[in-house]
JSON list of C-alpha atoms in Angstrom, two decimals:
[
{"chain": "A", "resi": 1, "resn": "MET", "atom": "CA", "xyz": [27.03, 19.60, 6.38]},
{"chain": "A", "resi": 2, "resn": "ALA", "atom": "CA", "xyz": [25.19, 17.03, 8.49]},
{"chain": "A", "resi": 3, "resn": "MET", "atom": "CA", "xyz": [22.11, 19.24, 8.84]},
{"chain": "A", "resi": 4, "resn": "GLN", "atom": "CA", "xyz": [21.65, 19.21, 5.07]},
{"chain": "A", "resi": 5, "resn": "HIS", "atom": "CA", "xyz": [21.27, 15.44, 5.20]},
{"chain": "A", "resi": 6, "resn": "VAL", "atom": "CA", "xyz": [18.76, 15.69, 8.03]},
{"chain": "A", "resi": 7, "resn": "PHE", "atom": "CA", "xyz": [16.63, 18.22, 6.15]},
{"chain": "A", "resi": 8, "resn": "LYS", "atom": "CA", "xyz": [16.84, 16.15, 2.99]},
{"chain": "A", "resi": 9, "resn": "TYR", "atom": "CA", "xyz": [15.66, 13.09, 4.93]},
{"chain": "A", "resi": 10, "resn": "LEU", "atom": "CA", "xyz": [12.80, 14.99, 6.54]},
{"chain": "A", "resi": 11, "resn": "THR", "atom": "CA", "xyz": [11.56, 16.14, 3.16]},
{"chain": "A", "resi": 12, "resn": "LEU", "atom": "CA", "xyz": [11.96, 12.71, 1.51]},
{"chain": "A", "resi": 13, "resn": "ALA", "atom": "CA", "xyz": [10.45, 10.51, 4.23]},
{"chain": "A", "resi": 14, "resn": "PRO", "atom": "CA", "xyz": [6.85, 11.87, 4.09]},
{"chain": "A", "resi": 15, "resn": "VAL", "atom": "CA", "xyz": [6.88, 11.68, 0.30]},
{"chain": "A", "resi": 16, "resn": "MET", "atom": "CA", "xyz": [7.98, 8.06, 0.32]},
{"chain": "A", "resi": 17, "resn": "ALA", "atom": "CA", "xyz": [5.50, 7.18, 3.08]},
{"chain": "A", "resi": 18, "resn": "THR", "atom": "CA", "xyz": [2.65, 8.74, 1.12]},
{"chain": "A", "resi": 19, "resn": "PHE", "atom": "CA", "xyz": [3.71, 6.94, -2.06]},
{"chain": "A", "resi": 20, "resn": "THR", "atom": "CA", "xyz": [3.91, 3.63, -0.19]},
{"chain": "A", "resi": 21, "resn": "MET", "atom": "CA", "xyz": [0.45, 4.05, 1.37]},
{"chain": "A", "resi": 22, "resn": "VAL", "atom": "CA", "xyz": [-1.13, 4.98, -1.97]},
{"chain": "A", "resi": 23, "resn": "ALA", "atom": "CA", "xyz": [0.52, 2.04, -3.73]},
{"chain": "A", "resi": 24, "resn": "LEU", "atom": "CA", "xyz": [-0.60, -0.39, -1.01]},
{"chain": "A", "resi": 25, "resn": "SER", "atom": "CA", "xyz": [-4.15, 0.97, -1.16]},
{"chain": "A", "resi": 26, "resn": "VAL", "atom": "CA", "xyz": [-4.28, 0.56, -4.92]},
{"chain": "A", "resi": 27, "resn": "VAL", "atom": "CA", "xyz": [-3.02, -3.02, -4.71]},
{"chain": "A", "resi": 28, "resn": "LEU", "atom": "CA", "xyz": [-5.56, -3.95, -2.04]},
{"chain": "A", "resi": 29, "resn": "ILE", "atom": "CA", "xyz": [-8.43, -2.33, -3.95]},
{"chain": "A", "resi": 30, "resn": "MET", "atom": "CA", "xyz": [-7.46, -4.07, -7.18]},
{"chain": "A", "resi": 31, "resn": "LEU", "atom": "CA", "xyz": [-7.25, -7.43, -5.37]},
{"chain": "A", "resi": 32, "resn": "GLN", "atom": "CA", "xyz": [-10.78, -6.87, -4.11]},
{"chain": "A", "resi": 33, "resn": "ILE", "atom": "CA", "xyz": [-11.96, -6.13, -7.65]},
{"chain": "A", "resi": 34, "resn": "TRP", "atom": "CA", "xyz": [-10.19, -9.09, -9.28]},
{"chain": "A", "resi": 35, "resn": "PHE", "atom": "CA", "xyz": [-10.80, -11.63, -6.48]},
{"chain": "A", "resi": 36, "resn": "PRO", "atom": "CA", "xyz": [-13.96, -10.71, -4.54]},
{"chain": "A", "resi": 37, "resn": "GLY", "atom": "CA", "xyz": [-14.32, -12.49, -1.23]},
{"chain": "A", "resi": 38, "resn": "LEU", "atom": "CA", "xyz": [-10.63, -12.81, -0.39]},
{"chain": "A", "resi": 39, "resn": "GLN", "atom": "CA", "xyz": [-10.95, -10.86, 2.84]},
{"chain": "A", "resi": 40, "resn": "TYR", "atom": "CA", "xyz": [-13.72, -13.16, 4.06]},
{"chain": "A", "resi": 41, "resn": "GLY", "atom": "CA", "xyz": [-12.08, -16.40, 2.95]},
{"chain": "A", "resi": 42, "resn": "THR", "atom": "CA", "xyz": [-14.96, -17.27, 0.59]},
{"chain": "A", "resi": 43, "resn": "TYR", "atom": "CA", "xyz": [-13.16, -16.94, -2.73]},
{"chain": "A", "resi": 44, "resn": "PHE", "atom": "CA", "xyz": [-11.98, -20.55, -2.93]},
{"chain": "A", "resi": 45, "resn": "LYS", "atom": "CA", "xyz": [-15.03, -22.20, -1.38]},
{"chain": "A", "resi": 46, "resn": "PRO", "atom": "CA", "xyz": [-18.68, -21.34, -1.90]},
{"chain": "A", "resi": 47, "resn": "THR", "atom": "CA", "xyz": [-20.75, -19.84, 0.86]},
{"chain": "A", "resi": 48, "resn": "PRO", "atom": "CA", "xyz": [-23.42, -22.17, 2.27]}
]
């Protein structure tokens, strides 16, 4: 009975990890599109 739970976890964990990485990548890409310059700290102040 306990091995079923282990196998279920092993099949669910990679799926959730992949979903999390894709979602994080999409959020970071969209932030770069909507607010260019955030990663360099130049969005709120102009570059000299």
